[in-house]
Short mmCIF file of the N, C-alpha and C atoms (twelve columns), coordinates in Angstrom:
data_MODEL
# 
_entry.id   MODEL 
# 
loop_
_atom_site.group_PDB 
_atom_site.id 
_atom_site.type_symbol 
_atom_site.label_atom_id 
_atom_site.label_alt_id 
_atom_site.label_comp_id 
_atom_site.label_asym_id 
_atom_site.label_seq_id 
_atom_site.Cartn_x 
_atom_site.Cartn_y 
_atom_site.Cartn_z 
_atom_site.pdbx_PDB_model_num 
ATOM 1   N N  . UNK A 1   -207.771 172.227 58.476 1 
ATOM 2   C CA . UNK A 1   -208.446 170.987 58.174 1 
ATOM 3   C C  . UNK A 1   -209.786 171.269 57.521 1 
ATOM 4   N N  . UNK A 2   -209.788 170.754 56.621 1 
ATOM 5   C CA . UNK A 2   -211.247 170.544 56.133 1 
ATOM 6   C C  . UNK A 2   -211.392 171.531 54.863 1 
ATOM 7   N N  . UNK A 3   -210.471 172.381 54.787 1 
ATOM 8   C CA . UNK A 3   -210.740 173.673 53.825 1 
ATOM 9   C C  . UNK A 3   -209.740 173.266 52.901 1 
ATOM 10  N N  . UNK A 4   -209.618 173.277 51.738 1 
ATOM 11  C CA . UNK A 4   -208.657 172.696 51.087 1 
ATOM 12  C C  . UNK A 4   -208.781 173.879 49.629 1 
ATOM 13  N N  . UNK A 5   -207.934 173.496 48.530 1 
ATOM 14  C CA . UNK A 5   -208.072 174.847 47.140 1 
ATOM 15  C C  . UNK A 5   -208.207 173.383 46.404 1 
ATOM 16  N N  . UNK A 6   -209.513 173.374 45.536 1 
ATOM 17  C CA . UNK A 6   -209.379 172.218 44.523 1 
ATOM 18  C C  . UNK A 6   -209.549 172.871 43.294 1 
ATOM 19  N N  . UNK A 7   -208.918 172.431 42.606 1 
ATOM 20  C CA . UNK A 7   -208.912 172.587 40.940 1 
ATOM 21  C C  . UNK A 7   -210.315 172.555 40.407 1 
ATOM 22  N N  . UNK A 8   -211.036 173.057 39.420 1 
ATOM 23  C CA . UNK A 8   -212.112 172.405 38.848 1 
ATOM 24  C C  . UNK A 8   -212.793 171.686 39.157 1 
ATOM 25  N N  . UNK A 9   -211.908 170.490 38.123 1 
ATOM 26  C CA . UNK A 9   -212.641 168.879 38.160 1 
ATOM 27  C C  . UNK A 9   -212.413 168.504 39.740 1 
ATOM 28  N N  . UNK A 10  -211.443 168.717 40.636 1 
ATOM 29  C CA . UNK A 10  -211.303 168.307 41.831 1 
ATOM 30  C C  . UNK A 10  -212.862 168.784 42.631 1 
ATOM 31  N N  . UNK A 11  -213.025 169.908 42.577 1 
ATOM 32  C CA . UNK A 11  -214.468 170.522 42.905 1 
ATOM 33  C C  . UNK A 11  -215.540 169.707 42.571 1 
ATOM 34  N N  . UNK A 12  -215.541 169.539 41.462 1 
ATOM 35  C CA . UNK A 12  -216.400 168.536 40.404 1 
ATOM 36  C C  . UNK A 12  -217.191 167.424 41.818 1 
ATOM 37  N N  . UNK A 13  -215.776 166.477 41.570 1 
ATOM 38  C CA . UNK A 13  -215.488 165.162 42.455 1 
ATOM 39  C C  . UNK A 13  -216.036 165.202 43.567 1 
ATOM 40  N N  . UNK A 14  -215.715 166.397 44.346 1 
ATOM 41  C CA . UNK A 14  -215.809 166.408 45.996 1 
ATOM 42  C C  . UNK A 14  -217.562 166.708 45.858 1 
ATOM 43  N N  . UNK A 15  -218.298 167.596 45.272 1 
ATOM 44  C CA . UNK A 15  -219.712 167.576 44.881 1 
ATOM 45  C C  . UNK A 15  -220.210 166.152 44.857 1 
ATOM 46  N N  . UNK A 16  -219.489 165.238 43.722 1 
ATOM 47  C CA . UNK A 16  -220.413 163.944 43.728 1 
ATOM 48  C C  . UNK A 16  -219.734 162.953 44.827 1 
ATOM 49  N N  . UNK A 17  -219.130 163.174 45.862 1 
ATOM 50  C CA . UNK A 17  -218.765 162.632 46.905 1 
ATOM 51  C C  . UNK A 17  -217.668 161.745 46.826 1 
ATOM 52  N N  . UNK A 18  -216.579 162.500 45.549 1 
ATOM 53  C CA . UNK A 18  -215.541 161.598 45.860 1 
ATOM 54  C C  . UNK A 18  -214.577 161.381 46.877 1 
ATOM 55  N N  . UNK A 19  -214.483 162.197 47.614 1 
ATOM 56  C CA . UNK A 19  -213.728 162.434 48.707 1 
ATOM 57  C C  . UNK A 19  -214.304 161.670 50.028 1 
ATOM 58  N N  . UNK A 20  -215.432 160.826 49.854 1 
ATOM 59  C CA . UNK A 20  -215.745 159.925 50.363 1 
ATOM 60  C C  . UNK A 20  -216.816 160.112 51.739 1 
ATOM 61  N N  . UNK A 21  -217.659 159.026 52.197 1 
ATOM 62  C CA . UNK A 21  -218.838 159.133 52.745 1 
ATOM 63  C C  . UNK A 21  -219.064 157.948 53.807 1 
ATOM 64  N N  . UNK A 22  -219.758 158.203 54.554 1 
ATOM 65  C CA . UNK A 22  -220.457 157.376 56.172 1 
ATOM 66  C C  . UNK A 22  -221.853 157.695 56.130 1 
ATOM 67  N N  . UNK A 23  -222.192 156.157 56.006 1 
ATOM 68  C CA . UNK A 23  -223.549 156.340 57.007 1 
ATOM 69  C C  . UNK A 23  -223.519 156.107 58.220 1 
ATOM 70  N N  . UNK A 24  -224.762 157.269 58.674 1 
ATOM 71  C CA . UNK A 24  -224.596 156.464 60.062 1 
ATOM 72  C C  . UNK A 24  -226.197 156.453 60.555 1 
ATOM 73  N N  . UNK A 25  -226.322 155.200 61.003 1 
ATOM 74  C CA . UNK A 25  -227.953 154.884 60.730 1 
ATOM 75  C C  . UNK A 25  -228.277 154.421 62.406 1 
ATOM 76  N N  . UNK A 26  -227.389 154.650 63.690 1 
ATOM 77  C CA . UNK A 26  -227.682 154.108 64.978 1 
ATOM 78  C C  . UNK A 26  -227.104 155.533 66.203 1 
ATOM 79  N N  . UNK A 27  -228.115 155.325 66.734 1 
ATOM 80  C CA . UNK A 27  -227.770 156.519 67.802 1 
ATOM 81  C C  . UNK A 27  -227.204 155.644 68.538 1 
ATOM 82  N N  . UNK A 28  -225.513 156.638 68.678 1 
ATOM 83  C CA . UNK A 28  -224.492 155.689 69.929 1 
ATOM 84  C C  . UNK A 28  -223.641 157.247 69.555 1 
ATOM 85  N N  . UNK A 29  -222.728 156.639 69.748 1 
ATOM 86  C CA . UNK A 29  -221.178 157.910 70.030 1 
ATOM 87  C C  . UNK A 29  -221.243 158.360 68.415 1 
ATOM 88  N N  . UNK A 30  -220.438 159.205 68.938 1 
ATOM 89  C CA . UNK A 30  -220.026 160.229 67.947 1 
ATOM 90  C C  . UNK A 30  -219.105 159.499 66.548 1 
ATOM 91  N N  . UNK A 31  -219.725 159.673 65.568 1 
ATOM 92  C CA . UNK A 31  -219.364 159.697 64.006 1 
ATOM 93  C C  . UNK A 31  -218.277 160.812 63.819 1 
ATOM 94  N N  . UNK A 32  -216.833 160.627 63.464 1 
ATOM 95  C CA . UNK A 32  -216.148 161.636 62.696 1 
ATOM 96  C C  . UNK A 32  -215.476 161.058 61.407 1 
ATOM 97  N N  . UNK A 33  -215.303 162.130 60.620 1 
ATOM 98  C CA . UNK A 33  -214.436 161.960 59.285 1 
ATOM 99  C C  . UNK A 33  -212.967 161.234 59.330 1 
ATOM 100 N N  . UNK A 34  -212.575 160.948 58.584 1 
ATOM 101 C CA . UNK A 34  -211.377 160.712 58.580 1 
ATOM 102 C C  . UNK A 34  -210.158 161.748 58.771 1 
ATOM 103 N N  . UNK A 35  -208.758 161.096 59.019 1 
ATOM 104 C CA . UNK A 35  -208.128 162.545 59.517 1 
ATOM 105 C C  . UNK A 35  -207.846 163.315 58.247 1 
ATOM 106 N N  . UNK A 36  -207.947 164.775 58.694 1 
ATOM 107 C CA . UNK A 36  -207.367 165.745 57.439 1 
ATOM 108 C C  . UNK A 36  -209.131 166.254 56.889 1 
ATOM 109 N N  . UNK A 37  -210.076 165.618 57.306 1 
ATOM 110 C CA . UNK A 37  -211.304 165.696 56.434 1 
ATOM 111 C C  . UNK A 37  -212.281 166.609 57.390 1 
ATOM 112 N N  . UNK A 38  -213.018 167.286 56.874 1 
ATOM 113 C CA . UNK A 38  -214.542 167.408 57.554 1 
ATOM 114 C C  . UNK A 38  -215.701 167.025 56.831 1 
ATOM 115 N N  . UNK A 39  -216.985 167.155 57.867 1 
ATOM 116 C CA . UNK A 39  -218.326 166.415 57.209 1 
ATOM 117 C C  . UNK A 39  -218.692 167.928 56.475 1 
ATOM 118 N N  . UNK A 40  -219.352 168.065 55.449 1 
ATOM 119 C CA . UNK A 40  -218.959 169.264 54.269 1 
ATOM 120 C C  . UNK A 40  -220.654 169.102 54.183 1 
ATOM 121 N N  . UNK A 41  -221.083 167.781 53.749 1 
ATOM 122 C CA . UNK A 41  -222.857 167.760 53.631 1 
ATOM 123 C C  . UNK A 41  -223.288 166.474 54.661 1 
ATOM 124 N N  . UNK A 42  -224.410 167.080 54.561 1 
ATOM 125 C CA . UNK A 42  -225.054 165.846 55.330 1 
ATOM 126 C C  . UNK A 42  -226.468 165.592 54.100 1 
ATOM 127 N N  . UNK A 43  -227.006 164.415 53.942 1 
ATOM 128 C CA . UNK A 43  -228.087 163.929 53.414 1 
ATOM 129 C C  . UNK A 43  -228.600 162.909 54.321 1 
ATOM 130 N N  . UNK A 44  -230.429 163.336 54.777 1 
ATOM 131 C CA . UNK A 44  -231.145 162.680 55.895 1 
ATOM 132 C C  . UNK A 44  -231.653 161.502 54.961 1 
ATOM 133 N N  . UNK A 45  -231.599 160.344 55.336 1 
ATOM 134 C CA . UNK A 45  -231.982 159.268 54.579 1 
ATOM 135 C C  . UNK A 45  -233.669 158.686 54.996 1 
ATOM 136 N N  . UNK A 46  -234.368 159.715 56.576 1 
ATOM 137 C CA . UNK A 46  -235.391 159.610 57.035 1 
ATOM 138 C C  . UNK A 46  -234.940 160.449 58.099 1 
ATOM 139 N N  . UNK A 47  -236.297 160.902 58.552 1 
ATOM 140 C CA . UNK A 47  -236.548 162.139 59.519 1 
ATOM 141 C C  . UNK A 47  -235.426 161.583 60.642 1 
ATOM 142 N N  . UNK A 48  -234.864 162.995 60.702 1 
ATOM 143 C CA . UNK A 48  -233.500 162.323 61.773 1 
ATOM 144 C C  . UNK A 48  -233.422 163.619 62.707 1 
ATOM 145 N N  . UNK A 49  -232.781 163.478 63.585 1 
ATOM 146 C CA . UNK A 49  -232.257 164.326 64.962 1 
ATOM 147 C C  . UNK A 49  -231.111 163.625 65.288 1 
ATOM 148 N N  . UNK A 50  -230.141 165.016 65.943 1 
ATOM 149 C CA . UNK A 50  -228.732 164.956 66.205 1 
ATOM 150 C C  . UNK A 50  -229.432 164.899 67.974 1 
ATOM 151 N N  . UNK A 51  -227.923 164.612 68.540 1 
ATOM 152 C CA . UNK A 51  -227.879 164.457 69.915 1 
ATOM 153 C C  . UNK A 51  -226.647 165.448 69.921 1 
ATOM 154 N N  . UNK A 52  -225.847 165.647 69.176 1 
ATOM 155 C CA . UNK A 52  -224.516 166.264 68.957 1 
ATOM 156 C C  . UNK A 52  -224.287 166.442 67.224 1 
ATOM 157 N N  . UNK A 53  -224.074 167.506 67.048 1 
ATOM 158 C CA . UNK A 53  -223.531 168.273 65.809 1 
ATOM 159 C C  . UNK A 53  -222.574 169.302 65.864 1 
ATOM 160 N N  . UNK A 54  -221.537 168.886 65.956 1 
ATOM 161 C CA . UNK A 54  -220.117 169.449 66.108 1 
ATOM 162 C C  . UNK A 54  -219.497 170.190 64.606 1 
ATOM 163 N N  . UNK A 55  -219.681 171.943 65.090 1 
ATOM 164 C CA . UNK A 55  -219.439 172.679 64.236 1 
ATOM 165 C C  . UNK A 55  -217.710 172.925 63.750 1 
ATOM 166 N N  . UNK A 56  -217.295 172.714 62.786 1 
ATOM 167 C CA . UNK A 56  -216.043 173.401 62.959 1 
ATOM 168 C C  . UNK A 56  -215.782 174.899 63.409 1 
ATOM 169 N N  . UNK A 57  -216.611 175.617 63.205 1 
ATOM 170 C CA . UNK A 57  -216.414 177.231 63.056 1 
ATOM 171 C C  . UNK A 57  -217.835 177.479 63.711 1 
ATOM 172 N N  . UNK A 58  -218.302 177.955 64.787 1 
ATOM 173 C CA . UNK A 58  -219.957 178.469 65.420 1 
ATOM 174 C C  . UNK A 58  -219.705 180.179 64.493 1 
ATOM 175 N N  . UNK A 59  -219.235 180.658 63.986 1 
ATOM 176 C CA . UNK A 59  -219.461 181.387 63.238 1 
ATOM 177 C C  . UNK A 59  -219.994 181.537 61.835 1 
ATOM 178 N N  . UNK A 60  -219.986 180.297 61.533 1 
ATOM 179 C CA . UNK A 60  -220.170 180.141 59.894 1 
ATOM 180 C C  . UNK A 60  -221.099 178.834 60.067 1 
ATOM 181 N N  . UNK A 61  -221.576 177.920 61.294 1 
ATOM 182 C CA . UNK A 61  -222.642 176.791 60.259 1 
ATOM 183 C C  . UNK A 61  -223.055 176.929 61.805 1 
ATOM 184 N N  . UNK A 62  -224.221 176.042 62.058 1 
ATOM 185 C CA . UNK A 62  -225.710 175.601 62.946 1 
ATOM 186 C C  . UNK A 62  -224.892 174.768 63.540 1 
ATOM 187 N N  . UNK A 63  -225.035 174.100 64.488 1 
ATOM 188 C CA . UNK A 63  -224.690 172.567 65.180 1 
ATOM 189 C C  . UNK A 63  -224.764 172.837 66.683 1 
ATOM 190 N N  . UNK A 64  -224.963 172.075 67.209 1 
ATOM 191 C CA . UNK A 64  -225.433 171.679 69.163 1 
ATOM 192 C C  . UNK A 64  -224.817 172.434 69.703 1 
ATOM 193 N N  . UNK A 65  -223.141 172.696 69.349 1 
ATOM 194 C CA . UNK A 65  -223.066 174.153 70.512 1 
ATOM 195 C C  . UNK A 65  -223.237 175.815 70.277 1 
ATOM 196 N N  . UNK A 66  -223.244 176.666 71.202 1 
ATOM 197 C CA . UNK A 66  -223.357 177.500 70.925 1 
ATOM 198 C C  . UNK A 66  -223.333 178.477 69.645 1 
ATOM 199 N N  . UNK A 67  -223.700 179.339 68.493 1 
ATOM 200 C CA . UNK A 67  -223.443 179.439 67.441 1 
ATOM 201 C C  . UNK A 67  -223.398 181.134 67.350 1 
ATOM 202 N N  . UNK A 68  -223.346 181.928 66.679 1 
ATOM 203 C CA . UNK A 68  -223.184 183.105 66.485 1 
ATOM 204 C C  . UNK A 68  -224.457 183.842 66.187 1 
ATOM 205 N N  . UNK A 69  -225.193 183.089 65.520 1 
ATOM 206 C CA . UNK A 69  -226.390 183.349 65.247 1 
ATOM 207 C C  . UNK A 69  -227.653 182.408 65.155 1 
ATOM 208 N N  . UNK A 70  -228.943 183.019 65.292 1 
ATOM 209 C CA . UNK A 70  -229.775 182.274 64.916 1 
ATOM 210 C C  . UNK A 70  -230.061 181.143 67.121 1 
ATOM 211 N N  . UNK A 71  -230.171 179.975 66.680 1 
ATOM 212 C CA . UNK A 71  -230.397 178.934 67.864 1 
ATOM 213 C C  . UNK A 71  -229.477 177.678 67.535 1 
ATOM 214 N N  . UNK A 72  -229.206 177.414 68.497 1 
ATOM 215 C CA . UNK A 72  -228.127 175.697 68.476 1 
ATOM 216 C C  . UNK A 72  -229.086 174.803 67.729 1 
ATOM 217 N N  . UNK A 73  -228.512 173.729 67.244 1 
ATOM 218 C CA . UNK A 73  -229.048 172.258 66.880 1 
ATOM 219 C C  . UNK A 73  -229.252 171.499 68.259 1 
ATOM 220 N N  . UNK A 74  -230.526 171.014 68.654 1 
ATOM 221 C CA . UNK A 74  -230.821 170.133 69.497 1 
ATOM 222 C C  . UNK A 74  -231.335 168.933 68.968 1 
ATOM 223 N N  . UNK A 75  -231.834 167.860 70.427 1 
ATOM 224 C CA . UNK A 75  -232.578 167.146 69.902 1 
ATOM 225 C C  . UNK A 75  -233.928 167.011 69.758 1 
ATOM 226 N N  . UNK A 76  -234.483 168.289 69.791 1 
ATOM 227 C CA . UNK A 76  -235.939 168.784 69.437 1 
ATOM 228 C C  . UNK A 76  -236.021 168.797 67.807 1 
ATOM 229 N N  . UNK A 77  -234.553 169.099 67.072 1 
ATOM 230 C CA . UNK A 77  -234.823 169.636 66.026 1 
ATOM 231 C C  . UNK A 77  -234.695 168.847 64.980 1 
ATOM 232 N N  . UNK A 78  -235.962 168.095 64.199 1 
ATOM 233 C CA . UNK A 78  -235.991 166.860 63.388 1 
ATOM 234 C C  . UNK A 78  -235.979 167.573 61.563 1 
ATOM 235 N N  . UNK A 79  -234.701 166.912 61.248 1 
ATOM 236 C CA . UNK A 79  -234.292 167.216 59.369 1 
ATOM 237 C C  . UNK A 79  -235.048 166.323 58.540 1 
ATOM 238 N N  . UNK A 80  -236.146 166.741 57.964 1 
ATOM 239 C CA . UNK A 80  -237.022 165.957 56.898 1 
ATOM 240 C C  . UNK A 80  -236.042 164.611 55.927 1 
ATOM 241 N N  . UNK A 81  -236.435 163.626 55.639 1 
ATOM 242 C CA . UNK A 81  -235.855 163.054 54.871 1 
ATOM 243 C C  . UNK A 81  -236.109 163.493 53.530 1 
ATOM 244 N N  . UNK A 82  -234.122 163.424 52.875 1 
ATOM 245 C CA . UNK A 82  -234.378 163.978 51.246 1 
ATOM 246 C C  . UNK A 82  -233.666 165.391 51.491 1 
ATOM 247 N N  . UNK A 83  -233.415 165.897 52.474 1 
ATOM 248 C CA . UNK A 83  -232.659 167.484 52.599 1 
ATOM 249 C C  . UNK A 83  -231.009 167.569 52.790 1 
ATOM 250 N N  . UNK A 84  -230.582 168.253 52.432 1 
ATOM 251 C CA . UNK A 84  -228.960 167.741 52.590 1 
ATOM 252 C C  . UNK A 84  -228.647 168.991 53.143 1 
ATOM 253 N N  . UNK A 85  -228.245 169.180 54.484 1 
ATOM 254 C CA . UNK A 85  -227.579 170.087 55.128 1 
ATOM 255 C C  . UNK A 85  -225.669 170.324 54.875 1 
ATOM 256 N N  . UNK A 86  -225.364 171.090 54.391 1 
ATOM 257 C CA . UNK A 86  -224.184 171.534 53.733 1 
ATOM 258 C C  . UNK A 86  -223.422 172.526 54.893 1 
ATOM 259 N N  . UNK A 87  -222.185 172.385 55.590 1 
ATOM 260 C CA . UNK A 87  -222.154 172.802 56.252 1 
ATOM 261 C C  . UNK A 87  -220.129 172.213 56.422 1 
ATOM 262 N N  . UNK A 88  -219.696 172.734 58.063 1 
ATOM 263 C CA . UNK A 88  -218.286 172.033 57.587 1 
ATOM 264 C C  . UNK A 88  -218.446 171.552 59.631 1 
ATOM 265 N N  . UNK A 89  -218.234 170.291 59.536 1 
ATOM 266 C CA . UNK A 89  -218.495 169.517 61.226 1 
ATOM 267 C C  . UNK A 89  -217.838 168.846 61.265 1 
ATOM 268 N N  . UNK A 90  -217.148 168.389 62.537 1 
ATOM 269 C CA . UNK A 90  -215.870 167.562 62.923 1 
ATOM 270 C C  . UNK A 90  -216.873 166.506 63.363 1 
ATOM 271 N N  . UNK A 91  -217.765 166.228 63.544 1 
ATOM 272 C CA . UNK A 91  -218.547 165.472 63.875 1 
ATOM 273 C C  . UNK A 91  -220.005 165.049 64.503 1 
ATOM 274 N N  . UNK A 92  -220.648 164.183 64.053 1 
ATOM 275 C CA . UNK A 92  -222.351 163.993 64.140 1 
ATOM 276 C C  . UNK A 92  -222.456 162.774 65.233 1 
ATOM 277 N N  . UNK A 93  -223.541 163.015 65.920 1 
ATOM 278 C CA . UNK A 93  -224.394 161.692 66.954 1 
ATOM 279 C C  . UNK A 93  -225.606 162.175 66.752 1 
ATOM 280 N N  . UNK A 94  -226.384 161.273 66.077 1 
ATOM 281 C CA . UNK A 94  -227.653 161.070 66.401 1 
ATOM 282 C C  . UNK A 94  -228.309 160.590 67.332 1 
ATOM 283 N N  . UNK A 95  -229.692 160.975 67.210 1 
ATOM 284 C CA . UNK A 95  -230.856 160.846 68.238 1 
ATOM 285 C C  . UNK A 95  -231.624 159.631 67.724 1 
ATOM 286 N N  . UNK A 96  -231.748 160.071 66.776 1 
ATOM 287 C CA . UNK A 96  -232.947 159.349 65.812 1 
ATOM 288 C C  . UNK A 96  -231.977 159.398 64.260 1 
ATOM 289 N N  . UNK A 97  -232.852 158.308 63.751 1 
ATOM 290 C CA . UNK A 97  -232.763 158.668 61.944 1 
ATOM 291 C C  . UNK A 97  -231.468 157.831 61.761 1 
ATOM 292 N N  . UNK A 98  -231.473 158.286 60.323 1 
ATOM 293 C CA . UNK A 98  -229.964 157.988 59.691 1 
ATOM 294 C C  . UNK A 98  -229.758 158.958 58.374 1 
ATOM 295 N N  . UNK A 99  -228.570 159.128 57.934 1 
ATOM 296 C CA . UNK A 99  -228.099 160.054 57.227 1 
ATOM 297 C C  . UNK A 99  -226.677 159.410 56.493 1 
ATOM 298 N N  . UNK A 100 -226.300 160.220 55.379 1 
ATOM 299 C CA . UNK A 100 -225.249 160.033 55.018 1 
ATOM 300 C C  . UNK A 100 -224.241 161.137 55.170 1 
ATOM 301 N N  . UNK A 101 -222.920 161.317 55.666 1 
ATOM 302 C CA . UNK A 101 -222.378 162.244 55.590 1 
ATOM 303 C C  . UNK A 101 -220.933 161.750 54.709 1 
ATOM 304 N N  . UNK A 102 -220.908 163.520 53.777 1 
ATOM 305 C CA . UNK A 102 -219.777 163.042 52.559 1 
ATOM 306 C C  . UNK A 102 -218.860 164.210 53.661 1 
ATOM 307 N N  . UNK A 103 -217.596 163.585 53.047 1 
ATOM 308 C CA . UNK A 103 -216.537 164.376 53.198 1 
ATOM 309 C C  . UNK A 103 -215.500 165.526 52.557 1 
ATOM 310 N N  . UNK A 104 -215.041 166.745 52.846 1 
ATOM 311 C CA . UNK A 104 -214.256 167.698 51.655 1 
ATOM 312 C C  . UNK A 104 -213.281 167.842 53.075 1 
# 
């Protein structure tokens, strides 16, 4: 899930978010993609914090649980608005903020 082989222009598409997008602008439960999809980027629309950032792989991206390297995502840890965290997550809850997340 979430890893797919795109052609080119398919690449192209999924960059300008054709593969489609959620905001999510209210701290409550957990935000996920649609099925077959993962969250691929995130863009902070204002200073935001996760409560939960659900990694697909703790080997390869950051998010609330445990990770391979580096420190977890908490809710200490506030993303400037205007930054787009790129990454591959089955799913986001915020603390604070709002964001857009596209899908690949």
């Amino acid at each position: 899930m979430g890893r797919h082989k795109f052609s080119v222009n398919e690449a192209s598409n999924v960059g300008l978010g054709q593969a489609g997008s959620m905001l999510v602008d209210t701290a409550s439960a957990a935000k996920t993609p649609p099925t077959g999809f993962n969250i691929v980027a995130i863009t902070f629309l204002e200073d935001t914090a996760f409560s939960a950032l659900a990694q697909v792989d703790a080997t390869k991206h950051a998010g609330s649980s445990a990770v391979s390297y580096g420190y977890a995502v908490n809710s200490s840890n506030t993303f400037p608005q205007g930054v787009t965290l790129f990454g591959s997550y089955s799913s986001v809850t915020l603390s604070s903020g709002s964001c857009i997340c596209y899908f690949g």
